Tab-separated table of C-alpha atoms in Angstrom:
chain	number	residue	atom	x	y	z
F	23	UNK	CA	-10.988	-16.812	-6.283
F	24	UNK	CA	-7.747	-15.917	-4.558
F	25	UNK	CA	-7.747	-15.208	-0.920
F	26	UNK	CA	-7.114	-11.599	-1.758
F	27	UNK	CA	-10.333	-11.593	-3.759
F	28	UNK	CA	-12.222	-12.922	-0.771
F	29	UNK	CA	-10.800	-10.124	1.350
F	30	UNK	CA	-11.773	-7.606	-1.308
F	31	UNK	CA	-15.328	-8.876	-1.394
F	32	UNK	CA	-15.468	-8.854	2.370
F	33	UNK	CA	-14.249	-5.287	2.626
F	34	UNK	CA	-15.971	-4.101	-0.532
F	35	UNK	CA	-16.541	-0.417	-0.863
F	36	UNK	CA	-18.374	0.789	-3.950
F	37	UNK	CA	-15.748	2.246	-6.266
F	38	UNK	CA	-16.062	5.942	-6.641
F	39	UNK	CA	-14.510	7.752	-9.510
F	40	UNK	CA	-13.087	11.222	-8.797
F	41	UNK	CA	-15.927	13.688	-9.219
F	42	UNK	CA	-15.921	15.450	-12.551
F	43	UNK	CA	-17.350	18.881	-13.308
F	44	UNK	CA	-21.021	18.554	-14.135
F	45	UNK	CA	-22.052	18.908	-17.744
F	46	UNK	CA	-23.258	22.476	-17.417
F	47	UNK	CA	-25.160	22.381	-20.692
F	48	UNK	CA	-27.579	19.843	-19.289
F	49	UNK	CA	-27.841	21.247	-15.783
F	50	UNK	CA	-29.819	24.488	-16.408
F	51	UNK	CA	-33.024	24.197	-14.455
F	52	UNK	CA	-35.683	23.824	-17.128
F	53	UNK	CA	-39.436	23.488	-17.026
F	54	UNK	CA	-40.534	19.870	-16.915
F	55	UNK	CA	-41.384	19.273	-20.605
F	56	UNK	CA	-37.888	20.514	-21.615
F	57	UNK	CA	-36.347	18.191	-19.050
F	58	UNK	CA	-37.821	15.227	-20.883
F	59	UNK	CA	-36.283	16.408	-24.175
F	60	UNK	CA	-32.879	16.850	-22.571
F	61	UNK	CA	-33.117	13.370	-21.098
F	62	UNK	CA	-33.688	12.046	-24.620
F	63	UNK	CA	-30.727	14.060	-25.923
F	64	UNK	CA	-28.517	12.620	-23.194
F	65	UNK	CA	-29.554	9.075	-24.042
F	66	UNK	CA	-28.851	9.643	-27.733
F	67	UNK	CA	-25.375	10.982	-26.982
F	68	UNK	CA	-24.749	8.036	-24.671
F	69	UNK	CA	-25.846	5.586	-27.362
F	70	UNK	CA	-23.658	7.350	-29.918
F	71	UNK	CA	-20.651	7.136	-27.617
F	72	UNK	CA	-21.344	3.469	-26.944
F	73	UNK	CA	-21.336	2.738	-30.666
F	74	UNK	CA	-18.134	4.700	-31.092
F	75	UNK	CA	-16.454	2.743	-28.300
F	76	UNK	CA	-17.533	-0.596	-29.822
F	77	UNK	CA	-16.156	0.508	-33.199
F	78	UNK	CA	-12.866	1.556	-31.630
F	79	UNK	CA	-12.536	-1.750	-29.756
F	80	UNK	CA	-13.067	-3.682	-32.994
F	81	UNK	CA	-10.556	-1.480	-34.795
F	82	UNK	CA	-8.014	-2.049	-32.016
F	83	UNK	CA	-8.366	-5.824	-32.350
F	84	UNK	CA	-8.085	-5.622	-36.142
F	85	UNK	CA	-4.924	-3.516	-35.996
F	86	UNK	CA	-3.362	-5.916	-33.494
F	87	UNK	CA	-4.366	-8.943	-35.564
F	88	UNK	CA	-2.802	-7.526	-38.769
F	89	UNK	CA	0.651	-7.781	-37.228
F	90	UNK	CA	0.132	-11.253	-35.775
F	91	UNK	CA	2.149	-12.998	-38.465
F	92	UNK	CA	3.740	-15.714	-36.360
F	93	UNK	CA	3.798	-17.261	-32.872
F	94	UNK	CA	6.755	-16.745	-30.506
F	95	UNK	CA	7.337	-20.495	-30.161
F	96	UNK	CA	7.543	-20.827	-33.946
F	97	UNK	CA	10.260	-18.177	-34.107
F	98	UNK	CA	12.048	-20.087	-31.322
F	99	UNK	CA	11.930	-23.487	-33.019
F	100	UNK	CA	15.576	-23.315	-34.010
F	101	UNK	CA	16.756	-22.395	-30.519
F	102	UNK	CA	18.469	-25.192	-28.631
F	103	UNK	CA	16.188	-26.907	-26.134
F	104	UNK	CA	17.018	-26.523	-22.466
F	105	UNK	CA	18.552	-29.406	-20.568
F	106	UNK	CA	17.543	-30.891	-17.254
F	107	UNK	CA	17.359	-28.516	-14.349
F	108	UNK	CA	18.684	-29.202	-10.902
F	109	UNK	CA	17.058	-26.677	-8.656
F	110	UNK	CA	16.530	-27.402	-5.004
F	111	UNK	CA	15.658	-25.648	-1.803
F	112	UNK	CA	18.969	-24.360	-0.443
F	113	UNK	CA	17.664	-22.432	2.563
F	114	UNK	CA	14.425	-22.456	4.517
F	115	UNK	CA	13.537	-19.312	6.457
F	116	UNK	CA	11.361	-20.115	9.444
F	117	UNK	CA	10.002	-17.551	11.851
F	118	UNK	CA	6.681	-16.258	10.606
F	119	UNK	CA	3.711	-17.346	12.690
F	120	UNK	CA	1.270	-17.366	9.827
F	121	UNK	CA	0.939	-17.234	6.014
F	122	UNK	CA	3.774	-15.430	4.232
F	123	UNK	CA	2.126	-13.012	1.788
F	124	UNK	CA	4.935	-11.047	0.191
F	125	UNK	CA	8.714	-10.762	-0.035
F	126	UNK	CA	11.353	-8.622	-1.718
F	127	UNK	CA	15.133	-8.800	-2.165
F	128	UNK	CA	17.577	-6.149	-1.108
F	129	UNK	CA	19.939	-4.918	-3.841
F	130	UNK	CA	22.795	-6.499	-1.863
F	131	UNK	CA	21.515	-9.898	-3.131
F	132	UNK	CA	21.481	-11.432	0.325
F	133	UNK	CA	18.921	-9.666	2.460
F	134	UNK	CA	15.213	-10.261	2.155
F	135	UNK	CA	12.139	-8.601	3.635
F	136	UNK	CA	8.969	-10.644	4.089
F	137	UNK	CA	5.503	-9.917	5.453
F	138	UNK	CA	2.793	-12.127	6.858
F	139	UNK	CA	-0.880	-12.501	7.729
F	140	UNK	CA	-0.023	-12.190	11.416
F	141	UNK	CA	1.147	-8.615	10.961
F	142	UNK	CA	4.883	-9.320	11.195
F	143	UNK	CA	7.472	-7.926	8.797
F	144	UNK	CA	10.886	-9.629	9.031
F	145	UNK	CA	14.240	-8.772	7.467
F	146	UNK	CA	16.451	-11.838	6.910
F	147	UNK	CA	20.013	-12.521	5.857
F	148	UNK	CA	19.293	-15.260	3.309
F	149	UNK	CA	22.876	-16.624	3.364
F	150	UNK	CA	22.823	-17.376	7.093
F	151	UNK	CA	18.997	-17.506	7.573
F	152	UNK	CA	19.371	-15.143	10.547
F	153	UNK	CA	16.629	-12.644	11.274
F	154	UNK	CA	18.054	-9.138	11.367
F	155	UNK	CA	14.965	-7.054	12.113
F	156	UNK	CA	11.338	-7.650	12.972
F	157	UNK	CA	8.430	-5.242	13.123
F	158	UNK	CA	4.856	-5.884	14.182
F	159	UNK	CA	2.383	-3.906	12.122
F	160	UNK	CA	-0.824	-2.602	13.709
F	161	UNK	CA	-2.859	-4.597	11.178
F	162	UNK	CA	-3.049	-8.193	10.041
F	163	UNK	CA	-2.663	-9.303	6.396
F	164	UNK	CA	0.421	-7.331	5.450
F	165	UNK	CA	0.028	-8.049	1.754
F	166	UNK	CA	2.801	-5.867	0.449
F	167	UNK	CA	6.401	-5.215	1.352
F	168	UNK	CA	9.382	-3.784	-0.486
F	169	UNK	CA	13.054	-3.074	0.120
F	170	UNK	CA	14.360	0.438	-0.534
F	171	UNK	CA	17.079	0.681	-3.217
F	172	UNK	CA	19.579	1.923	-0.626
F	173	UNK	CA	18.899	-1.089	1.601
F	174	UNK	CA	18.281	1.318	4.471
F	175	UNK	CA	14.506	1.056	4.714
F	176	UNK	CA	11.542	-1.185	3.999
F	177	UNK	CA	7.965	-0.326	3.064
F	178	UNK	CA	4.887	-2.376	3.886
F	179	UNK	CA	1.123	-2.284	4.217
F	180	UNK	CA	-2.086	-4.251	3.827
F	181	UNK	CA	-5.454	-4.136	5.548
F	182	UNK	CA	-4.545	-0.811	7.150
F	183	UNK	CA	-5.025	0.746	3.652
F	184	UNK	CA	-1.656	2.434	4.054
F	185	UNK	CA	1.933	2.036	2.962
F	186	UNK	CA	4.423	2.813	5.718
F	187	UNK	CA	8.188	3.153	5.523
F	188	UNK	CA	10.472	1.882	8.310
F	189	UNK	CA	14.110	3.035	8.278
F	190	UNK	CA	16.327	0.083	9.204
F	191	UNK	CA	18.637	0.745	12.063
F	192	UNK	CA	22.070	-0.788	12.499
F	193	UNK	CA	21.223	-1.118	16.163
F	194	UNK	CA	19.245	-4.338	16.385
F	195	UNK	CA	17.756	-3.377	19.715
F	196	UNK	CA	16.217	-0.225	18.394
F	197	UNK	CA	12.451	-0.204	18.145
F	198	UNK	CA	11.801	0.149	14.417
F	199	UNK	CA	8.142	0.981	14.945
F	200	UNK	CA	9.113	4.259	16.616
F	201	UNK	CA	10.547	5.691	13.381
F	202	UNK	CA	7.658	4.540	11.177
F	203	UNK	CA	6.497	6.958	8.510
F	204	UNK	CA	3.027	6.712	6.961
F	205	UNK	CA	3.346	7.508	3.286
F	206	UNK	CA	0.403	6.263	1.232
F	207	UNK	CA	-3.295	6.378	2.057
F	208	UNK	CA	-5.805	4.419	0.015
F	209	UNK	CA	-9.492	3.790	0.629
F	210	UNK	CA	-9.089	0.030	0.568
F	211	UNK	CA	-6.358	-2.558	1.216
F	212	UNK	CA	-2.820	-2.087	-0.088
F	213	UNK	CA	-2.051	-4.941	-2.480
F	214	UNK	CA	1.472	-4.045	-3.666
F	215	UNK	CA	4.166	-1.424	-3.242
F	216	UNK	CA	7.506	-0.666	-4.830
F	217	UNK	CA	10.139	2.041	-4.440
F	218	UNK	CA	11.030	3.715	-7.707
F	219	UNK	CA	14.700	4.291	-8.565
F	220	UNK	CA	15.338	5.988	-5.250
F	221	UNK	CA	14.235	5.840	-1.628
F	222	UNK	CA	12.254	9.013	-2.249
F	223	UNK	CA	9.222	7.728	-4.127
F	224	UNK	CA	6.870	4.793	-3.715
F	225	UNK	CA	4.375	3.332	-6.130
F	226	UNK	CA	1.331	1.576	-4.637
F	227	UNK	CA	-1.660	-0.434	-5.841
F	228	UNK	CA	-4.871	-0.969	-3.941
F	229	UNK	CA	-8.172	-2.760	-3.564
F	230	UNK	CA	-9.717	0.668	-4.178
F	231	UNK	CA	-9.009	0.176	-7.909
F	232	UNK	CA	-6.228	2.736	-8.201
F	233	UNK	CA	-2.440	2.940	-8.253
F	234	UNK	CA	-0.608	5.943	-6.875
F	235	UNK	CA	2.845	7.516	-6.745
F	236	UNK	CA	3.891	9.115	-3.438
F	237	UNK	CA	6.699	11.290	-2.138
F	238	UNK	CA	8.141	9.439	0.861
F	239	UNK	CA	9.402	12.472	2.757
F	240	UNK	CA	6.188	14.524	2.674
F	241	UNK	CA	3.624	11.744	2.106
F	242	UNK	CA	2.296	13.816	-0.768
F	243	UNK	CA	0.371	12.161	-3.592
F	244	UNK	CA	2.356	12.897	-6.777
F	245	UNK	CA	0.193	11.092	-9.328
F	246	UNK	CA	-2.774	8.764	-9.299
F	247	UNK	CA	-3.661	6.178	-11.900
F	248	UNK	CA	-7.320	5.460	-12.645
F	249	UNK	CA	-8.538	2.950	-15.177
F	250	UNK	CA	-8.960	-0.426	-13.523
F	251	UNK	CA	-12.593	-1.356	-12.954
F	252	UNK	CA	-11.889	-3.403	-9.823
F	253	UNK	CA	-9.157	-4.129	-7.231
F	254	UNK	CA	-5.603	-3.713	-8.494
F	255	UNK	CA	-3.592	-6.688	-7.209
F	256	UNK	CA	-0.049	-6.172	-8.471
F	257	UNK	CA	2.378	-3.830	-10.139
F	258	UNK	CA	5.911	-3.797	-11.539
F	259	UNK	CA	8.155	-0.919	-12.581
F	260	UNK	CA	9.829	-0.989	-15.974
F	261	UNK	CA	13.612	-1.563	-15.839
F	262	UNK	CA	15.187	1.872	-15.438
F	263	UNK	CA	16.670	1.970	-18.944
F	264	UNK	CA	13.188	1.764	-20.447
F	265	UNK	CA	11.799	4.961	-19.006
F	266	UNK	CA	9.038	5.957	-16.683
F	267	UNK	CA	6.363	3.331	-17.049
F	268	UNK	CA	4.894	0.570	-14.927
F	269	UNK	CA	2.413	-2.250	-15.422
F	270	UNK	CA	-0.465	-3.195	-13.114
F	271	UNK	CA	-2.840	-6.171	-13.017
F	272	UNK	CA	-6.258	-6.441	-11.452
F	273	UNK	CA	-9.452	-8.275	-10.654
F	274	UNK	CA	-10.930	-6.801	-13.844
F	275	UNK	CA	-8.648	-9.297	-15.738
F	276	UNK	CA	-6.764	-6.372	-17.278
F	277	UNK	CA	-3.087	-5.570	-17.348
F	278	UNK	CA	-2.508	-1.844	-17.847
F	279	UNK	CA	0.715	-0.057	-18.767
F	280	UNK	CA	0.956	3.477	-17.361
F	281	UNK	CA	2.988	6.610	-18.028
F	282	UNK	CA	4.197	7.641	-14.570
F	283	UNK	CA	4.491	11.337	-15.381
F	284	UNK	CA	1.103	11.910	-17.003
F	285	UNK	CA	-0.953	9.292	-15.155
F	286	UNK	CA	-2.213	8.069	-18.521
F	287	UNK	CA	-2.864	4.432	-19.316
F	288	UNK	CA	-0.944	3.921	-22.559
F	289	UNK	CA	-1.656	0.244	-23.282
F	290	UNK	CA	-4.187	-2.244	-21.945
F	291	UNK	CA	-4.402	-6.017	-22.325
F	292	UNK	CA	-7.440	-8.124	-21.531
F	293	UNK	CA	-6.892	-11.777	-22.440
F	294	UNK	CA	-6.846	-13.471	-19.036
F	295	UNK	CA	-10.022	-15.187	-17.902
F	296	UNK	CA	-9.713	-14.288	-14.247
F	297	UNK	CA	-7.920	-12.048	-11.723
F	298	UNK	CA	-4.322	-11.152	-12.536
F	299	UNK	CA	-2.320	-11.782	-9.367
F	300	UNK	CA	1.164	-10.903	-10.570
F	301	UNK	CA	2.865	-8.921	-13.327
F	302	UNK	CA	6.596	-8.751	-14.055
F	303	UNK	CA	8.607	-7.032	-16.779
F	304	UNK	CA	10.856	-9.035	-19.084
F	305	UNK	CA	14.476	-7.955	-18.318
F	306	UNK	CA	14.777	-5.928	-21.559
F	307	UNK	CA	11.630	-3.978	-20.708
F	308	UNK	CA	10.029	-4.823	-24.069
F	309	UNK	CA	7.512	-7.290	-22.641
F	310	UNK	CA	5.907	-8.398	-19.406
F	311	UNK	CA	4.533	-11.641	-17.963
F	312	UNK	CA	1.392	-12.095	-15.923
F	313	UNK	CA	0.058	-14.849	-13.653
F	314	UNK	CA	-3.640	-15.361	-13.073
F	315	UNK	CA	-6.328	-17.288	-11.230
F	316	UNK	CA	-7.159	-18.790	-14.647
F	317	UNK	CA	-4.100	-21.084	-14.082
F	318	UNK	CA	-2.116	-19.549	-16.929
F	319	UNK	CA	0.892	-17.269	-17.251
F	320	UNK	CA	1.010	-15.067	-20.342
F	321	UNK	CA	3.598	-12.961	-22.101
F	322	UNK	CA	2.635	-9.608	-23.625
F	323	UNK	CA	4.992	-7.806	-26.000
F	324	UNK	CA	4.720	-4.030	-25.633
F	325	UNK	CA	5.942	-3.152	-29.125
F	326	UNK	CA	3.672	-5.668	-30.862
F	327	UNK	CA	0.948	-4.530	-28.451
F	328	UNK	CA	-0.432	-8.029	-27.912
F	329	UNK	CA	-0.227	-11.306	-26.042
F	330	UNK	CA	2.522	-13.426	-27.642
F	331	UNK	CA	2.578	-16.562	-25.494
F	332	UNK	CA	0.473	-18.561	-23.029
F	333	UNK	CA	2.124	-20.863	-20.502
F	334	UNK	CA	-0.390	-23.496	-19.501
F	335	UNK	CA	-1.066	-27.218	-19.313
F	336	UNK	CA	-4.331	-29.130	-18.963
F	337	UNK	CA	-2.974	-30.685	-15.781
F	338	UNK	CA	-2.413	-27.264	-14.174
F	339	UNK	CA	-5.744	-26.110	-12.794
F	340	UNK	CA	-4.769	-23.956	-9.828
F	341	UNK	CA	-4.171	-20.237	-9.972
F	342	UNK	CA	-0.780	-18.599	-10.317
F	343	UNK	CA	-0.014	-16.260	-7.457
F	344	UNK	CA	3.291	-14.830	-8.617
F	345	UNK	CA	5.773	-14.825	-11.508
F	346	UNK	CA	9.333	-13.718	-12.197
F	347	UNK	CA	11.950	-14.100	-14.941
F	348	UNK	CA	15.478	-15.444	-14.704
F	349	UNK	CA	18.225	-12.926	-15.539
F	350	UNK	CA	18.252	-13.534	-19.312
F	351	UNK	CA	14.469	-13.798	-19.551
F	352	UNK	CA	14.685	-17.361	-20.862
F	353	UNK	CA	13.020	-18.892	-17.797
F	354	UNK	CA	9.722	-17.863	-16.213
F	355	UNK	CA	9.103	-19.070	-12.673
F	356	UNK	CA	5.492	-19.317	-11.478
F	357	UNK	CA	4.331	-19.930	-7.918
F	358	UNK	CA	1.002	-21.747	-7.855
F	359	UNK	CA	-1.879	-22.303	-5.447
F	360	UNK	CA	-1.324	-26.082	-5.711
F	361	UNK	CA	1.898	-25.602	-3.669
F	362	UNK	CA	4.241	-26.053	-6.660
F	363	UNK	CA	6.574	-23.918	-8.737
F	364	UNK	CA	6.466	-24.424	-12.489
F	365	UNK	CA	9.460	-23.355	-14.555
F	366	UNK	CA	8.665	-22.378	-18.171
F	367	UNK	CA	10.851	-21.963	-21.260
F	368	UNK	CA	9.707	-18.459	-22.206
F	369	UNK	CA	10.634	-18.815	-25.904
F	370	UNK	CA	9.358	-22.320	-26.593
F	371	UNK	CA	6.323	-22.147	-24.338
F	372	UNK	CA	7.018	-25.485	-22.671
F	373	UNK	CA	7.395	-26.381	-19.014
F	374	UNK	CA	10.967	-27.384	-18.175
F	375	UNK	CA	10.637	-28.234	-14.521
F	376	UNK	CA	8.223	-28.539	-11.605
F	377	UNK	CA	9.491	-27.917	-8.083
F	378	UNK	CA	7.980	-29.316	-4.906
F	379	UNK	CA	8.669	-28.398	-1.316
F	380	UNK	CA	6.128	-26.010	0.066
F	381	UNK	CA	3.291	-27.455	2.113
F	382	UNK	CA	0.722	-24.864	1.155
F	383	UNK	CA	0.103	-22.224	-1.519
F	384	UNK	CA	3.087	-20.368	-2.905
F	385	UNK	CA	2.049	-16.739	-2.457
F	386	UNK	CA	5.101	-14.782	-3.573
F	387	UNK	CA	8.190	-15.381	-5.741
F	388	UNK	CA	11.156	-13.182	-6.661
F	389	UNK	CA	14.450	-13.873	-8.410
F	390	UNK	CA	17.481	-12.350	-6.659
F	391	UNK	CA	18.982	-9.162	-8.150
F	392	UNK	CA	21.971	-11.003	-9.662
F	393	UNK	CA	19.912	-14.003	-10.767
F	394	UNK	CA	21.769	-16.585	-8.689
F	395	UNK	CA	18.691	-17.774	-6.801
F	396	UNK	CA	15.008	-17.174	-6.336
F	397	UNK	CA	12.955	-16.949	-3.164
F	398	UNK	CA	9.397	-18.131	-2.561
F	399	UNK	CA	7.046	-17.374	0.315
F	400	UNK	CA	4.140	-19.611	1.217
F	401	UNK	CA	0.998	-20.032	3.267
F	402	UNK	CA	2.998	-22.803	5.033
F	403	UNK	CA	4.628	-19.920	7.009
F	404	UNK	CA	8.067	-20.405	5.462
F	405	UNK	CA	10.237	-18.866	2.784
F	406	UNK	CA	12.547	-20.983	0.640
F	407	UNK	CA	15.600	-20.025	-1.360
F	408	UNK	CA	16.048	-22.117	-4.525
F	409	UNK	CA	19.171	-22.420	-6.655
J	6	UNK	CA	-27.811	12.883	-12.340
J	7	UNK	CA	-26.244	9.480	-12.860
J	8	UNK	CA	-26.741	9.828	-16.606
J	9	UNK	CA	-24.286	12.726	-16.555
J	10	UNK	CA	-21.597	10.686	-14.863
J	11	UNK	CA	-22.308	7.833	-17.309
J	12	UNK	CA	-21.787	10.333	-20.102
J	13	UNK	CA	-18.459	11.499	-18.683
J	14	UNK	CA	-17.349	7.921	-18.175
J	15	UNK	CA	-18.276	7.015	-21.758
J	16	UNK	CA	-16.453	10.092	-23.106
J	17	UNK	CA	-13.388	9.101	-21.133
J	18	UNK	CA	-13.606	5.516	-22.388
J	19	UNK	CA	-13.822	6.683	-26.009
J	20	UNK	CA	-10.811	8.989	-25.540
J	21	UNK	CA	-8.856	6.147	-23.923
J	22	UNK	CA	-9.705	3.752	-26.762
J	23	UNK	CA	-8.640	6.352	-29.343
J	24	UNK	CA	-5.312	6.651	-27.549
J	25	UNK	CA	-4.803	2.887	-27.418
J	26	UNK	CA	-5.802	2.455	-31.075
J	27	UNK	CA	-3.188	5.013	-32.135
J	28	UNK	CA	-0.239	3.154	-30.546
J	29	UNK	CA	2.549	2.323	-33.029
J	30	UNK	CA	2.973	-1.427	-33.385
J	31	UNK	CA	5.532	-3.775	-34.881
J	32	UNK	CA	5.015	-7.271	-36.257
J	33	UNK	CA	5.085	-10.193	-33.851
J	34	UNK	CA	7.849	-11.814	-35.934
J	35	UNK	CA	10.118	-8.840	-35.291
J	36	UNK	CA	9.155	-8.517	-31.614
J	37	UNK	CA	9.673	-12.254	-31.063
J	38	UNK	CA	13.069	-12.170	-32.772
J	39	UNK	CA	14.204	-9.385	-30.466
J	40	UNK	CA	12.978	-11.161	-27.323
J	41	UNK	CA	14.864	-14.253	-28.462
J	42	UNK	CA	18.018	-12.265	-29.203
J	43	UNK	CA	17.985	-10.755	-25.720
J	44	UNK	CA	17.682	-14.220	-24.144
J	45	UNK	CA	20.534	-15.653	-26.155
J	46	UNK	CA	22.821	-12.660	-25.608
J	47	UNK	CA	22.364	-12.828	-21.843
J	48	UNK	CA	22.180	-16.593	-21.383
J	49	UNK	CA	25.804	-16.839	-20.299
J	50	UNK	CA	25.219	-14.623	-17.274
J	51	UNK	CA	22.029	-16.377	-16.180
J	52	UNK	CA	23.084	-18.534	-13.209
J	53	UNK	CA	19.720	-20.280	-12.905
J	54	UNK	CA	19.892	-21.205	-16.595
J	55	UNK	CA	23.445	-22.356	-17.099
J	56	UNK	CA	24.743	-22.725	-13.567
J	57	UNK	CA	27.942	-21.109	-12.318
J	58	UNK	CA	31.359	-22.552	-11.434
J	59	UNK	CA	31.302	-24.467	-8.151
J	60	UNK	CA	31.941	-22.190	-5.246
J	61	UNK	CA	30.746	-19.009	-6.847
J	62	UNK	CA	27.049	-19.390	-6.031
J	63	UNK	CA	26.783	-18.573	-2.325
J	64	UNK	CA	23.429	-20.288	-2.047
J	65	UNK	CA	24.732	-23.574	-3.359
J	66	UNK	CA	27.315	-23.724	-0.612
J	67	UNK	CA	26.106	-25.151	2.694
J	68	UNK	CA	26.180	-22.520	5.402
J	69	UNK	CA	28.747	-24.115	7.618
J	70	UNK	CA	31.439	-24.448	4.953
J	71	UNK	CA	34.371	-22.113	4.861
J	72	UNK	CA	36.297	-21.698	1.634
J	73	UNK	CA	39.940	-22.408	2.353
């Protein structure tokens, strides 16, 4: 189990679904013999629904299987194989006092925000490795952080069950904590957060099993997303050209695709054998990759509505904590709990490179906005820029 | 009554499955071809894939260098 899973178990609240109106038909107060009959009726309806759901699940698998005429790597056989890769650590960012849990790039392709187990959130200039801002959160295990599209604010949260936004000041002496704005409130830890296309809305996922969309200015809940049966660990927004959807992954081994406006889950994929720690859209928006504690990464095509590739090797037995694509989608980078980064040829399904350097688990990995480098964060307290 | 909430949950599950079953799908061969096309069309711009001319990747330059 990932460390996040251990935290979840430690903090476990029973999940409660939002309360639904009672089934009035069955709630009239009857004499006792009638009660027994109604109990029987309820059980029959329940059994009927169970059968219907089993039938639908089978039908879903059959429909998906009908279109499974070929494997992705077979289609890609004629594509030229990739050459040798020279990718090295180009910068090491030192300054966190404990495990780095999350990081995000600024749209300016040089600044980075990172968050740590010790409660610190740091903004770095990755070119120079200088620290530009630092904030100490009131909680430890800041599992999520994100840069605002404007570059003028960062969001973060973790064991405090909240997502807070800090406007970044040009004055480096200014106390950032003073301007902090609490935006999201969950009933369990915050596992991931992301601004949408603007600084005005934030999407969050939580150990409470839900995702939610919030208005930053008012802190109002705009939409909530229910459907995961356990902690939600990760989320990713579809590229803006593709419309208003996002994907989430959870401890229930499911990856769900959601309609942001309606709150509806529109597609669901359950092929992983353990927690899904990371999900990331393919650059065209037509597919997404996932990384799991089952030591595999997988690719799901949204229009074929199924898994189309598995990236795994018998020698890789440690969980994947985080995944991201290169700019063209040809390469998939995975950060693993065995301290390495594996680079996969997305089309052919083969591993093209393995990168060493970190001295503990890789916990977070993101490719820069223009695809010139990628950054990893690790339990070894450092971040590395690779190119 | 917990059986009532079980009932509502089951009803919701059935509705959700109906929705998922009704999704329009294309063949994997077509989906795969389009994923591949996207990769190949954008390969030239992918610095981590093909590399970029020396000097134009700021991360590959050591910090202390100045470009004359």
